[in-house]
């Protein structure tokens, strides 16, 4: 389950006091908002392995679907390609071959990892854009301030959060995601 922030980071940013009941609600809200953001972006935001096979494009550029690219290994016709023979444009998701990828007669297989290091994975080395995490925190704060969640069983809370995040995002949250 993707968590675009942590309970501790939400508490710190919103100056919320330690509260055991609220801790469960915060974690559930973070999960619901994270899922809503992934629906919005149409992609998994956490580091995720991918594998793609394509017929050689006979061009120096090979566009991959998921970004940003964290790492990649390429095989042509089953043989591993030396990493010095290509560069990775992580942001655009393009592998650039020093000369050209082969033509359609050879299959290019790319095993790659794309996505972001999340605050829940590694606070010190996170790569998730800060404005995305701030949008998540803002949305979580708004949900917990507006919903009557205290005393609800976990399944009722999760249902309420799914319904609350199924519609349009708050204007401030949507604006942060457009940065």
PDB file of C-alpha atoms in Angstrom, residues 35-157:
ATOM      1  CA  UNK A  35      -4.823   6.023  -3.472  1.00  0.00           C
ATOM      2  CA  UNK A  36      -6.757   9.079  -4.712  1.00  0.00           C
ATOM      3  CA  UNK A  37      -3.513  10.711  -5.881  1.00  0.00           C
ATOM      4  CA  UNK A  38      -2.465   7.569  -7.744  1.00  0.00           C
ATOM      5  CA  UNK A  39      -5.869   7.550  -9.489  1.00  0.00           C
ATOM      6  CA  UNK A  40      -5.372  11.235 -10.316  1.00  0.00           C
ATOM      7  CA  UNK A  41      -1.911  10.644 -11.806  1.00  0.00           C
ATOM      8  CA  UNK A  42      -2.889   7.315 -13.382  1.00  0.00           C
ATOM      9  CA  UNK A  43       0.257   5.683 -12.024  1.00  0.00           C
ATOM     10  CA  UNK A  44       1.787   4.080  -8.973  1.00  0.00           C
ATOM     11  CA  UNK A  45       3.976   6.680  -7.284  1.00  0.00           C
ATOM     12  CA  UNK A  46       6.101   4.336  -5.168  1.00  0.00           C
ATOM     13  CA  UNK A  47       9.202   2.611  -6.553  1.00  0.00           C
ATOM     14  CA  UNK A  48       7.852  -0.255  -8.634  1.00  0.00           C
ATOM     15  CA  UNK A  49       9.614  -2.776 -10.885  1.00  0.00           C
ATOM     16  CA  UNK A  50       8.495  -2.975 -14.519  1.00  0.00           C
ATOM     17  CA  UNK A  51       9.413  -5.147 -17.470  1.00  0.00           C
ATOM     18  CA  UNK A  52       8.800  -4.292 -21.098  1.00  0.00           C
ATOM     19  CA  UNK A  53       9.670  -6.046 -24.353  1.00  0.00           C
ATOM     20  CA  UNK A  54       9.639  -4.090 -27.581  1.00  0.00           C
ATOM     21  CA  UNK A  55      10.733  -4.702 -31.108  1.00  0.00           C
ATOM     22  CA  UNK A  56      13.824  -2.631 -31.713  1.00  0.00           C
ATOM     23  CA  UNK A  57      12.772   0.931 -32.555  1.00  0.00           C
ATOM     24  CA  UNK A  58      15.788   1.500 -34.884  1.00  0.00           C
ATOM     25  CA  UNK A  59      16.269   4.901 -33.255  1.00  0.00           C
ATOM     26  CA  UNK A  60      18.458   6.278 -30.474  1.00  0.00           C
ATOM     27  CA  UNK A  61      15.474   6.842 -28.155  1.00  0.00           C
ATOM     28  CA  UNK A  62      13.415   4.252 -26.317  1.00  0.00           C
ATOM     29  CA  UNK A  63      10.431   5.699 -24.441  1.00  0.00           C
ATOM     30  CA  UNK A  64       9.346   3.880 -21.282  1.00  0.00           C
ATOM     31  CA  UNK A  65       5.872   4.282 -19.827  1.00  0.00           C
ATOM     32  CA  UNK A  66       6.586   4.834 -16.139  1.00  0.00           C
ATOM     33  CA  UNK A  67       8.585   7.706 -14.651  1.00  0.00           C
ATOM     34  CA  UNK A  68      10.771   8.780 -13.068  1.00  0.00           C
ATOM     35  CA  UNK A  69      13.181   5.978 -13.872  1.00  0.00           C
ATOM     36  CA  UNK A  70      15.269   4.962 -10.880  1.00  0.00           C
ATOM     37  CA  UNK A  71      17.307   2.204 -12.570  1.00  0.00           C
ATOM     38  CA  UNK A  72      17.248   0.114 -15.754  1.00  0.00           C
ATOM     39  CA  UNK A  73      18.831  -3.027 -17.216  1.00  0.00           C
ATOM     40  CA  UNK A  74      18.573  -3.645 -20.935  1.00  0.00           C
ATOM     41  CA  UNK A  75      18.941  -6.841 -22.959  1.00  0.00           C
ATOM     42  CA  UNK A  76      19.016  -7.024 -26.741  1.00  0.00           C
ATOM     43  CA  UNK A  77      18.392 -10.440 -28.209  1.00  0.00           C
ATOM     44  CA  UNK A  78      18.865 -11.889 -24.712  1.00  0.00           C
ATOM     45  CA  UNK A  79      22.306 -10.287 -24.189  1.00  0.00           C
ATOM     46  CA  UNK A  80      22.825  -7.724 -21.445  1.00  0.00           C
ATOM     47  CA  UNK A  81      23.729  -4.276 -22.794  1.00  0.00           C
ATOM     48  CA  UNK A  82      26.601  -2.463 -21.079  1.00  0.00           C
ATOM     49  CA  UNK A  83      25.229   0.471 -19.074  1.00  0.00           C
ATOM     50  CA  UNK A  84      27.888   2.692 -20.669  1.00  0.00           C
ATOM     51  CA  UNK A  85      26.129   2.228 -24.039  1.00  0.00           C
ATOM     52  CA  UNK A  86      23.010   4.154 -23.008  1.00  0.00           C
ATOM     53  CA  UNK A  87      21.912   6.961 -20.748  1.00  0.00           C
ATOM     54  CA  UNK A  88      18.713   7.338 -18.793  1.00  0.00           C
ATOM     55  CA  UNK A  89      16.645  10.510 -18.840  1.00  0.00           C
ATOM     56  CA  UNK A  90      14.862   9.692 -15.590  1.00  0.00           C
ATOM     57  CA  UNK A  91      12.271  12.461 -15.695  1.00  0.00           C
ATOM     58  CA  UNK A  92      11.047  11.909 -19.252  1.00  0.00           C
ATOM     59  CA  UNK A  93      11.392   8.117 -19.114  1.00  0.00           C
ATOM     60  CA  UNK A  94      13.673   7.864 -22.137  1.00  0.00           C
ATOM     61  CA  UNK A  95      16.640   5.544 -22.629  1.00  0.00           C
ATOM     62  CA  UNK A  96      19.089   7.065 -25.093  1.00  0.00           C
ATOM     63  CA  UNK A  97      21.451   4.659 -26.891  1.00  0.00           C
ATOM     64  CA  UNK A  98      24.874   6.037 -27.835  1.00  0.00           C
ATOM     65  CA  UNK A  99      24.242   5.130 -31.479  1.00  0.00           C
ATOM     66  CA  UNK A 100      20.849   3.516 -32.022  1.00  0.00           C
ATOM     67  CA  UNK A 101      18.667   0.758 -30.628  1.00  0.00           C
ATOM     68  CA  UNK A 102      18.431  -2.182 -33.046  1.00  0.00           C
ATOM     69  CA  UNK A 103      15.763  -2.521 -35.704  1.00  0.00           C
ATOM     70  CA  UNK A 104      12.588  -4.578 -35.352  1.00  0.00           C
ATOM     71  CA  UNK A 105      14.421  -7.874 -35.976  1.00  0.00           C
ATOM     72  CA  UNK A 106      15.783  -7.850 -32.412  1.00  0.00           C
ATOM     73  CA  UNK A 107      13.754  -7.663 -29.242  1.00  0.00           C
ATOM     74  CA  UNK A 108      14.754  -5.132 -26.612  1.00  0.00           C
ATOM     75  CA  UNK A 109      13.876  -6.148 -23.059  1.00  0.00           C
ATOM     76  CA  UNK A 110      14.020  -3.514 -20.334  1.00  0.00           C
ATOM     77  CA  UNK A 111      13.741  -4.325 -16.648  1.00  0.00           C
ATOM     78  CA  UNK A 112      13.436  -1.062 -14.786  1.00  0.00           C
ATOM     79  CA  UNK A 113      12.326   0.496 -11.557  1.00  0.00           C
ATOM     80  CA  UNK A 114      10.313   3.683 -11.721  1.00  0.00           C
ATOM     81  CA  UNK A 115       8.621   5.889  -9.186  1.00  0.00           C
ATOM     82  CA  UNK A 116       9.638   7.788  -6.096  1.00  0.00           C
ATOM     83  CA  UNK A 117      11.318   6.999  -2.812  1.00  0.00           C
ATOM     84  CA  UNK A 118       8.520   7.922  -0.413  1.00  0.00           C
ATOM     85  CA  UNK A 119       8.780   9.487   3.051  1.00  0.00           C
ATOM     86  CA  UNK A 120       7.385   6.227   4.419  1.00  0.00           C
ATOM     87  CA  UNK A 121      10.294   4.380   2.742  1.00  0.00           C
ATOM     88  CA  UNK A 122      13.219   6.628   3.638  1.00  0.00           C
ATOM     89  CA  UNK A 123      12.794  10.125   5.101  1.00  0.00           C
ATOM     90  CA  UNK A 124      16.374  11.154   4.361  1.00  0.00           C
ATOM     91  CA  UNK A 125      16.496  10.086   0.714  1.00  0.00           C
ATOM     92  CA  UNK A 126      12.926  10.623  -0.420  1.00  0.00           C
ATOM     93  CA  UNK A 127      12.484  11.724  -4.020  1.00  0.00           C
ATOM     94  CA  UNK A 128       8.715  12.336  -3.971  1.00  0.00           C
ATOM     95  CA  UNK A 129       8.245  15.988  -4.947  1.00  0.00           C
ATOM     96  CA  UNK A 130       7.656  18.023  -1.792  1.00  0.00           C
ATOM     97  CA  UNK A 131       4.528  19.682  -3.208  1.00  0.00           C
ATOM     98  CA  UNK A 132       2.916  16.243  -3.679  1.00  0.00           C
ATOM     99  CA  UNK A 133       3.574  15.341  -0.051  1.00  0.00           C
ATOM    100  CA  UNK A 134       2.290  18.741   1.091  1.00  0.00           C
ATOM    101  CA  UNK A 135      -0.892  18.229  -0.957  1.00  0.00           C
ATOM    102  CA  UNK A 136      -1.320  14.847   0.737  1.00  0.00           C
ATOM    103  CA  UNK A 137      -0.867  16.364   4.202  1.00  0.00           C
ATOM    104  CA  UNK A 138      -3.301  19.187   3.415  1.00  0.00           C
ATOM    105  CA  UNK A 139      -5.937  16.746   2.153  1.00  0.00           C
ATOM    106  CA  UNK A 140      -5.499  14.440   5.177  1.00  0.00           C
ATOM    107  CA  UNK A 141      -5.863  17.401   7.536  1.00  0.00           C
ATOM    108  CA  UNK A 142      -9.003  18.559   5.767  1.00  0.00           C
ATOM    109  CA  UNK A 143     -10.559  15.083   5.856  1.00  0.00           C
ATOM    110  CA  UNK A 144      -9.950  14.631   9.566  1.00  0.00           C
ATOM    111  CA  UNK A 145     -11.180  18.142  10.341  1.00  0.00           C
ATOM    112  CA  UNK A 146     -14.398  17.689   8.315  1.00  0.00           C
ATOM    113  CA  UNK A 147     -15.402  14.053   8.806  1.00  0.00           C
ATOM    114  CA  UNK A 148     -17.051  12.681  11.937  1.00  0.00           C
ATOM    115  CA  UNK A 149     -14.604   9.799  12.352  1.00  0.00           C
ATOM    116  CA  UNK A 150     -14.227   9.454  16.126  1.00  0.00           C
ATOM    117  CA  UNK A 151     -15.608   6.186  17.440  1.00  0.00           C
ATOM    118  CA  UNK A 152     -16.183   4.659  14.001  1.00  0.00           C
ATOM    119  CA  UNK A 153     -15.139   1.039  13.481  1.00  0.00           C
ATOM    120  CA  UNK A 154     -12.187   0.656  11.078  1.00  0.00           C
ATOM    121  CA  UNK A 155     -14.303  -0.609   8.161  1.00  0.00           C
ATOM    122  CA  UNK A 156     -16.774   2.291   8.511  1.00  0.00           C
ATOM    123  CA  UNK A 157     -13.905   4.798   8.690  1.00  0.00           C
TER     124      UNK A 157
END
